[in-house]
mmCIF file of C-alpha atoms in Angstrom:
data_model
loop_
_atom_site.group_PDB
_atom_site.id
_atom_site.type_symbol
_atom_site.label_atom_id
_atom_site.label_comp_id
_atom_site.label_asym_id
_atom_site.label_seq_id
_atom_site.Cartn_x
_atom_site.Cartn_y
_atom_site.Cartn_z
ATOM 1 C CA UNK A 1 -21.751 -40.397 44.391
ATOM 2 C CA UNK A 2 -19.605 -37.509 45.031
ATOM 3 C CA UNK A 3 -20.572 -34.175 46.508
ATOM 4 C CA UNK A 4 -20.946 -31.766 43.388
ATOM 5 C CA UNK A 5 -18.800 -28.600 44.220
ATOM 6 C CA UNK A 6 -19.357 -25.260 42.218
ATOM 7 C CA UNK A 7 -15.738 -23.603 41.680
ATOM 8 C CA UNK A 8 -17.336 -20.742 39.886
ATOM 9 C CA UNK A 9 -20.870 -19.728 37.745
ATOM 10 C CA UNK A 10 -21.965 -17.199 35.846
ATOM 11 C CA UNK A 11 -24.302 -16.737 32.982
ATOM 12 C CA UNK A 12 -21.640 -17.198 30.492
ATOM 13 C CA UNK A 13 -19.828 -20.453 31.605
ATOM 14 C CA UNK A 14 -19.414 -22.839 35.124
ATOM 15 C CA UNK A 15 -17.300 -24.964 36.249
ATOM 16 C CA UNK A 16 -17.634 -27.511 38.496
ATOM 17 C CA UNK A 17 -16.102 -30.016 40.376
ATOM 18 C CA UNK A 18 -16.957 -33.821 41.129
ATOM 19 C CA UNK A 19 -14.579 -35.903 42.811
ATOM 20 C CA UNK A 20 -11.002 -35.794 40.838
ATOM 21 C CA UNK A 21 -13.166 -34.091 37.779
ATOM 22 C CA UNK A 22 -13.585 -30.605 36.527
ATOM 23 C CA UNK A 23 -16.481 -30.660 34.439
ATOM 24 C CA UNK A 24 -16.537 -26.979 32.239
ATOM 25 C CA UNK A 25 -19.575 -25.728 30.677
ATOM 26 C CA UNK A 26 -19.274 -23.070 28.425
ATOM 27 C CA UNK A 27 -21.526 -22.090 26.171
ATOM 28 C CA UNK A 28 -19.109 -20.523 23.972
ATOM 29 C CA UNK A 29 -17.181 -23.349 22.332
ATOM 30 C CA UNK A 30 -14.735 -21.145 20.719
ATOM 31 C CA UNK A 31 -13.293 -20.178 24.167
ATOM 32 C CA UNK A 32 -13.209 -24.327 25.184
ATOM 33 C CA UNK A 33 -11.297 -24.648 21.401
ATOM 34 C CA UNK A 34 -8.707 -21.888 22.500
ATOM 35 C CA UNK A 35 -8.374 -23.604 26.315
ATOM 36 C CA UNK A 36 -7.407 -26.826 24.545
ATOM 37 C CA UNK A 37 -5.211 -25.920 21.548
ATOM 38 C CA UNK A 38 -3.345 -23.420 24.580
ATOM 39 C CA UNK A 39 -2.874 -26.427 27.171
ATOM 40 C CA UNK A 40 -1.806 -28.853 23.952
ATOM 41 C CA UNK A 41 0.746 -26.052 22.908
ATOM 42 C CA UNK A 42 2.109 -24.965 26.330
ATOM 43 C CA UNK A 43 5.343 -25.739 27.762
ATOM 44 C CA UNK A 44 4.330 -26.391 31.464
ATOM 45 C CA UNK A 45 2.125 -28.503 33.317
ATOM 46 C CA UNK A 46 -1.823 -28.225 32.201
ATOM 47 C CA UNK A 47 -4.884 -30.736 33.221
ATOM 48 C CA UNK A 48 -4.931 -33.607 31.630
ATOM 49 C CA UNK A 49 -8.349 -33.508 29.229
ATOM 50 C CA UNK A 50 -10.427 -36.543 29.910
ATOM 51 C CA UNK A 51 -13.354 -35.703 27.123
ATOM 52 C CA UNK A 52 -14.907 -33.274 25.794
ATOM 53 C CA UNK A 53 -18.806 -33.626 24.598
ATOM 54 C CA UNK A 54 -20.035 -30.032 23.986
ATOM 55 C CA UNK A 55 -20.967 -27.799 25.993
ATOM 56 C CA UNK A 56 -18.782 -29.592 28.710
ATOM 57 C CA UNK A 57 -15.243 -30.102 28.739
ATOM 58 C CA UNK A 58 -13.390 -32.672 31.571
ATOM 59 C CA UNK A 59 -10.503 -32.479 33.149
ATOM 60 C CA UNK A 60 -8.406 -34.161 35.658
ATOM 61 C CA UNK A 61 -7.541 -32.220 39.311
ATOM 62 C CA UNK A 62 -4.470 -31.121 39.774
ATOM 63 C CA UNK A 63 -2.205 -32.075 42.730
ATOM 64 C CA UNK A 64 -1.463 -29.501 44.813
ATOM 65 C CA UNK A 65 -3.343 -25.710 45.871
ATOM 66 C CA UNK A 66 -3.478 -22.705 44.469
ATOM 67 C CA UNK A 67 -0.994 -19.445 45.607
ATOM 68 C CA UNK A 68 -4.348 -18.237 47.001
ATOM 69 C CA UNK A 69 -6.819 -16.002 45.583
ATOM 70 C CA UNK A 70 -7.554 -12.425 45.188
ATOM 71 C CA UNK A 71 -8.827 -10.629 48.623
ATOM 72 C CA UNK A 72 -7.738 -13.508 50.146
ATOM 73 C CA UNK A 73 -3.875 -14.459 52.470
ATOM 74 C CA UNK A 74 -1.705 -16.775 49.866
ATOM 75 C CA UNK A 75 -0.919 -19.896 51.280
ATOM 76 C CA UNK A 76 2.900 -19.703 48.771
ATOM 77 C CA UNK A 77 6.312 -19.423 50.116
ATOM 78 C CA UNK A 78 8.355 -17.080 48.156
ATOM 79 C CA UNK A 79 10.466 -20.005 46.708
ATOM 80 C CA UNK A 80 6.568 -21.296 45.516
ATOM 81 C CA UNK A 81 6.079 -17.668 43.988
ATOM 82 C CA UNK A 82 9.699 -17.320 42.076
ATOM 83 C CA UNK A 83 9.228 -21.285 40.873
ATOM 84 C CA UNK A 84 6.037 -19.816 39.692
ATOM 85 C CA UNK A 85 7.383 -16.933 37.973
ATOM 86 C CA UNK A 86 10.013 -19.251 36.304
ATOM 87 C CA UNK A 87 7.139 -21.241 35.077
ATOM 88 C CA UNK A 88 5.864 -17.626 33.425
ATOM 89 C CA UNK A 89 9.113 -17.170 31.836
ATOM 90 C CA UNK A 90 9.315 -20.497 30.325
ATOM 91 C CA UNK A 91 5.512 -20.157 28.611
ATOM 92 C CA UNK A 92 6.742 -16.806 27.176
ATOM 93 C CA UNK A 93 9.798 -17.793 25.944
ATOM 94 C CA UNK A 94 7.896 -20.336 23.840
ATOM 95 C CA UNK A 95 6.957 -20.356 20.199
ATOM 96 C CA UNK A 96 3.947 -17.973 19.065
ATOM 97 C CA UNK A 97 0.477 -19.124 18.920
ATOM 98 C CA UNK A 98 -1.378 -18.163 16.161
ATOM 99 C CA UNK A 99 -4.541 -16.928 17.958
ATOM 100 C CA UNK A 100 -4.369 -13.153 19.816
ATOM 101 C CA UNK A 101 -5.350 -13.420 23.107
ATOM 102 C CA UNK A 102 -6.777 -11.334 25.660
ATOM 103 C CA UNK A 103 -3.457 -9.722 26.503
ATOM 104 C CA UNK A 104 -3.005 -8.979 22.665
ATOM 105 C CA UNK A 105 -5.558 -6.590 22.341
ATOM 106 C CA UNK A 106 -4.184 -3.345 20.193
ATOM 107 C CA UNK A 107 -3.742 0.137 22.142
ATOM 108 C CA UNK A 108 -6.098 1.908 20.511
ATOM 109 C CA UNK A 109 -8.529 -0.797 21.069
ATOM 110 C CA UNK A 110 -7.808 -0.477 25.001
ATOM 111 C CA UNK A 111 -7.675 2.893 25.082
ATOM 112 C CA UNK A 112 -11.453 2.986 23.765
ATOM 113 C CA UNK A 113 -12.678 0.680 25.995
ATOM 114 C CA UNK A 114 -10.976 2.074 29.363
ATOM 115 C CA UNK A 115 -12.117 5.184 28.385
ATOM 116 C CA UNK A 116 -15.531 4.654 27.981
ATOM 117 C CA UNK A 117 -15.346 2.301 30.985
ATOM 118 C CA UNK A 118 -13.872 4.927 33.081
ATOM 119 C CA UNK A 119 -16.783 7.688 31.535
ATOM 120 C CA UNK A 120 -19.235 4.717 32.733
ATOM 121 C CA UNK A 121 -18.169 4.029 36.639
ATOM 122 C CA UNK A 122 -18.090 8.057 36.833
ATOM 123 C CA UNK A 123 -21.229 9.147 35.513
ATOM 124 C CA UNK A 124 -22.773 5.629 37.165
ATOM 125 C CA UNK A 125 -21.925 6.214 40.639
ATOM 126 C CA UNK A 126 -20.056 3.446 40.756
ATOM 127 C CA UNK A 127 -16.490 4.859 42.062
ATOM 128 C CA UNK A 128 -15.508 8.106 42.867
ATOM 129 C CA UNK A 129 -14.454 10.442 40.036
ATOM 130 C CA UNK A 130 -10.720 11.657 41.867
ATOM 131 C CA UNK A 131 -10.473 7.408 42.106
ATOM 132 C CA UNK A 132 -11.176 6.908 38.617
ATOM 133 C CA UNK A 133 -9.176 9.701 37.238
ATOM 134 C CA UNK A 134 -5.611 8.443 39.284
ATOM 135 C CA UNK A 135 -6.025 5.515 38.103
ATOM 136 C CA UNK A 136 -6.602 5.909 34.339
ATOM 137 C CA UNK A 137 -3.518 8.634 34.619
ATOM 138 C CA UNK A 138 -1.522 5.199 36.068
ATOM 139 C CA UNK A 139 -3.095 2.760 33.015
ATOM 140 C CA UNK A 140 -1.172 5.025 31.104
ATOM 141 C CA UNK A 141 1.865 3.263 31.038
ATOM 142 C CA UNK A 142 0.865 0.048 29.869
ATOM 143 C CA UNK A 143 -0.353 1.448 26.403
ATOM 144 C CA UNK A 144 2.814 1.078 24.930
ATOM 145 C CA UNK A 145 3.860 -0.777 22.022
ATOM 146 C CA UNK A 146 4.821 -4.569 23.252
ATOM 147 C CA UNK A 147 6.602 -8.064 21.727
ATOM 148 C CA UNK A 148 4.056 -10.194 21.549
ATOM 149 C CA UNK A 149 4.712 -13.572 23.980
ATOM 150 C CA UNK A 150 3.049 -16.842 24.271
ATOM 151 C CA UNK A 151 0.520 -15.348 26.695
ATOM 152 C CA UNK A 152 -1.720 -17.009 29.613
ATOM 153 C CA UNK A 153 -4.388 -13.660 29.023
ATOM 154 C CA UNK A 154 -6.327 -14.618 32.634
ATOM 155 C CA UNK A 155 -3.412 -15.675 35.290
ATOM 156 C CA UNK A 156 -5.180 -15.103 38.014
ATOM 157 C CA UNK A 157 -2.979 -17.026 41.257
ATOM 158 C CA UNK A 158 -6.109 -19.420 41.588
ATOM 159 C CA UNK A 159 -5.399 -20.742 38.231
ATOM 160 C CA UNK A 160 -1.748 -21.425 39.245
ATOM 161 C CA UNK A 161 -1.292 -24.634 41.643
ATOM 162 C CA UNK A 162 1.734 -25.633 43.223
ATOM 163 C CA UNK A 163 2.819 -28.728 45.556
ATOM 164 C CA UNK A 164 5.242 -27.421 48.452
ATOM 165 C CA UNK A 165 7.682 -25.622 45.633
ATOM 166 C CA UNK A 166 6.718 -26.958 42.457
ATOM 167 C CA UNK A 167 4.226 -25.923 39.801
ATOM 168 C CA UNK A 168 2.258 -28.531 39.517
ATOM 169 C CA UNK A 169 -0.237 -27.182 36.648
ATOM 170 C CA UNK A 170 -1.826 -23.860 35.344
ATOM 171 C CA UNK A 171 -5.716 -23.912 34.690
ATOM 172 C CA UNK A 172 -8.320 -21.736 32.519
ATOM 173 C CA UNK A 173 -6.296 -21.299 29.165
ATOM 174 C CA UNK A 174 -9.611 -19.672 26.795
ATOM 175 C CA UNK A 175 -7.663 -16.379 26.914
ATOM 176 C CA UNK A 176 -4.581 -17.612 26.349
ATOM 177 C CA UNK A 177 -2.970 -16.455 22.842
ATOM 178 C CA UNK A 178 0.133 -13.715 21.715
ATOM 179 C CA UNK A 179 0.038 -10.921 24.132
ATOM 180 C CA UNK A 180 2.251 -8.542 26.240
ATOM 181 C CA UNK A 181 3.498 -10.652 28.743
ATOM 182 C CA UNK A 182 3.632 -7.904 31.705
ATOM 183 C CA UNK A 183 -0.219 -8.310 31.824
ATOM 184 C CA UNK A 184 0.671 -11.786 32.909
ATOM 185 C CA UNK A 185 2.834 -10.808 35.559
ATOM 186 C CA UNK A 186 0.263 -7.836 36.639
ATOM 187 C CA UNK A 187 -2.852 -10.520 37.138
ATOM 188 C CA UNK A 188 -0.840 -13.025 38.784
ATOM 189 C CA UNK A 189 -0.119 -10.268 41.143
ATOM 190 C CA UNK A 190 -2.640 -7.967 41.231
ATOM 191 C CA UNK A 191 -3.188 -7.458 45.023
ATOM 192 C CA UNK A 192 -0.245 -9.491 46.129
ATOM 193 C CA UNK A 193 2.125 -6.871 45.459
ATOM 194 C CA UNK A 194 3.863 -7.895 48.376
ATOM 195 C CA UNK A 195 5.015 -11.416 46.280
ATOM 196 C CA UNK A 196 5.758 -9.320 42.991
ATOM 197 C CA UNK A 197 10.257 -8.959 43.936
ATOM 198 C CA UNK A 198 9.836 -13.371 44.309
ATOM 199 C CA UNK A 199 7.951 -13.968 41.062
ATOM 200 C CA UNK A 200 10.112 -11.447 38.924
ATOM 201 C CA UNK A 201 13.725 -12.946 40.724
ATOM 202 C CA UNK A 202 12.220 -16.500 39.354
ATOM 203 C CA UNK A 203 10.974 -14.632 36.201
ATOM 204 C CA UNK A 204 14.828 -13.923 35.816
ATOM 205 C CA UNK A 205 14.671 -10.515 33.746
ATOM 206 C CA UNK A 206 14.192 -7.126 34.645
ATOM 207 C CA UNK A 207 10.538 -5.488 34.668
ATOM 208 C CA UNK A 208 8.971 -2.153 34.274
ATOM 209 C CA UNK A 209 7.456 -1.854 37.365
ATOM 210 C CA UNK A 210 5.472 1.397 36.209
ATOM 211 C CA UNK A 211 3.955 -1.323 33.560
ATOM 212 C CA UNK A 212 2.632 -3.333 36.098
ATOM 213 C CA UNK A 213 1.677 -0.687 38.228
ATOM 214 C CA UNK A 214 -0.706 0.212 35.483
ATOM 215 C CA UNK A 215 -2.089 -3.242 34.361
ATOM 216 C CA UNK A 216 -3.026 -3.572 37.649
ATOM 217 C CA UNK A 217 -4.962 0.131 37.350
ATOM 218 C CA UNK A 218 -6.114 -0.564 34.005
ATOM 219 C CA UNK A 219 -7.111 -4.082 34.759
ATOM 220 C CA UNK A 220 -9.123 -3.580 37.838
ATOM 221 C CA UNK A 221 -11.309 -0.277 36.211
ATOM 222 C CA UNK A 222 -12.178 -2.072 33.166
ATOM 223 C CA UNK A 223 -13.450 -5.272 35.557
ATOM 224 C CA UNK A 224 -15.246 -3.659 38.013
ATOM 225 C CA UNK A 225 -18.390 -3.461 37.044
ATOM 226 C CA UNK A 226 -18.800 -6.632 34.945
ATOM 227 C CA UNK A 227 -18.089 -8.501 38.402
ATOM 228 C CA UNK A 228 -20.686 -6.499 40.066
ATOM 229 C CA UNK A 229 -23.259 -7.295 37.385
ATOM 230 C CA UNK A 230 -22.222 -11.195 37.846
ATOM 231 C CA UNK A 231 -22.675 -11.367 41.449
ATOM 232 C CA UNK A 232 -19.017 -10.797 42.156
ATOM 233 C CA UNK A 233 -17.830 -8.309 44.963
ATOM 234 C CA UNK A 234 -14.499 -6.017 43.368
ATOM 235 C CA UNK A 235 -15.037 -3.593 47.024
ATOM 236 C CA UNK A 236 -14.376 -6.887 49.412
ATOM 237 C CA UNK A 237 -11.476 -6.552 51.254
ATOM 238 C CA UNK A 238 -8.000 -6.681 48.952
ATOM 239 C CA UNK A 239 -9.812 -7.138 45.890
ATOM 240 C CA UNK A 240 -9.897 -4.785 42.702
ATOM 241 C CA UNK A 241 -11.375 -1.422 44.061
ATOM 242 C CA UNK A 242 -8.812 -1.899 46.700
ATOM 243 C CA UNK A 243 -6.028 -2.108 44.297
ATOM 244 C CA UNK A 244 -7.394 0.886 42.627
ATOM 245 C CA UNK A 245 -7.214 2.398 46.244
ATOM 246 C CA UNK A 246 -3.490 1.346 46.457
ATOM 247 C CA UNK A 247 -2.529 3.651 43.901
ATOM 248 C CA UNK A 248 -3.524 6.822 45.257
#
């Protein structure tokens, strides 16, 4: 039998891997219905779905490894991080969805939240007011009005994979919907800053850099503390308070 390995677990879903399986358990199955209408709908390479037998959805591995994670050195080349940016391009250039996803949500909707987020992690303890404060002044920019794209809504790099450089497949589609595409960008980069000139050259358009500048703000301070509560870490080394850091 193969070893059991567990990618990720929380109380709301985890996934884990057995062999060439993902096994997903979720135990809400409107997020695994949105993951597989996205991956059927998308124009580049997904998992392949083996079954699905609620809670638990299967999928094959993909070949390759992931651009690297958050906090952590990617293993890319820049020709592996503009391929992947061209792979971006492509799913937003495709037809709508009909769902919203998590990078649809309406400004005034946002602007709620990340303010009473930002009221929370002050009066908390949790960061430092003069922190907070930059930072929401930054998030500023990205509550804009947007044209909605066909929108990955959690493209993180460890949910990209790539085989020397190719994009081999894109993983964990439940937020995936119509959404401003430069939060794409901004989580695929968010503290890899240093990668963002190769995936916009193989994104092939200009960007508003002050929009991703403030994703990345208004990203990390509504995150922070729902990772802490799940037994993340957002203050290890190059992760989200460290991107919030970057901007003052």
């Amino acid at each position: 039998m193969d070893e059991v390995e567990v990618v990720v677990a929380h109380s709301e879903r985890a996934t884990l891997r057995v062999g060439d399986v993902f096994l997903k358990v979720d135990a809400d199955q409107a997020r695994i219905d949105v993951e597989v209408e996205a991956m059927a709908l998308a124009p580049v390479p997904t998992p392949e779905i083996l079954w699905r037998r609620p809670p638990v959805l299967a999928l094959a591995a993909l070949p390759g490894t992931t651009l690297g994670t958050l906090g952590g050195p990617s293993t890319g080349s820049p020709a592996a991080w503009a391929a992947a940016g061209a792979a971006i391009r492509k799913l937003h250039d495709a037809p709508l969805p009909t769902r919203q996803g998590q990078a649809g949500r309406s400004i005034d909707a946002l602007t709620a939240e990340l303010d009473a987020e930002c009221a929370s992690l002050v009066t908390d303890g949790v960061l430092p007011a003069d922190l907070v404060t930059r930072n929401r002044q930054v998030a500023e920019a990205a509550l804009r009005p947007w044209t909605a794209a066909f929108t990955h809504g959690d493209l993180q790099i460890a949910h990209v994979f790539v085989d020397g450089d190719e994009v081999t497949g894109i993983i964990d589609w439940s937020e995936a919907g119509r959404g401003d595409a430069l939060y794409d960008l901004a989580t695929f980069t968010l503290g890899h800053e240093e990668h963002l000139d190769d995936v916009i050259a193989g994104y092939g358009t200009d960007i508003d850099l002050d929009v991703i500048h403030a994703w990345w703000s208004l990203r990390s301070l509504l995150i922070v503390r729902w990772l802490t509560e799940h037994g993340f870490d957002p203050f290890a080394p190059g992760c989200e308070v460290d991107v919030l850091r970057a901007r003052m």
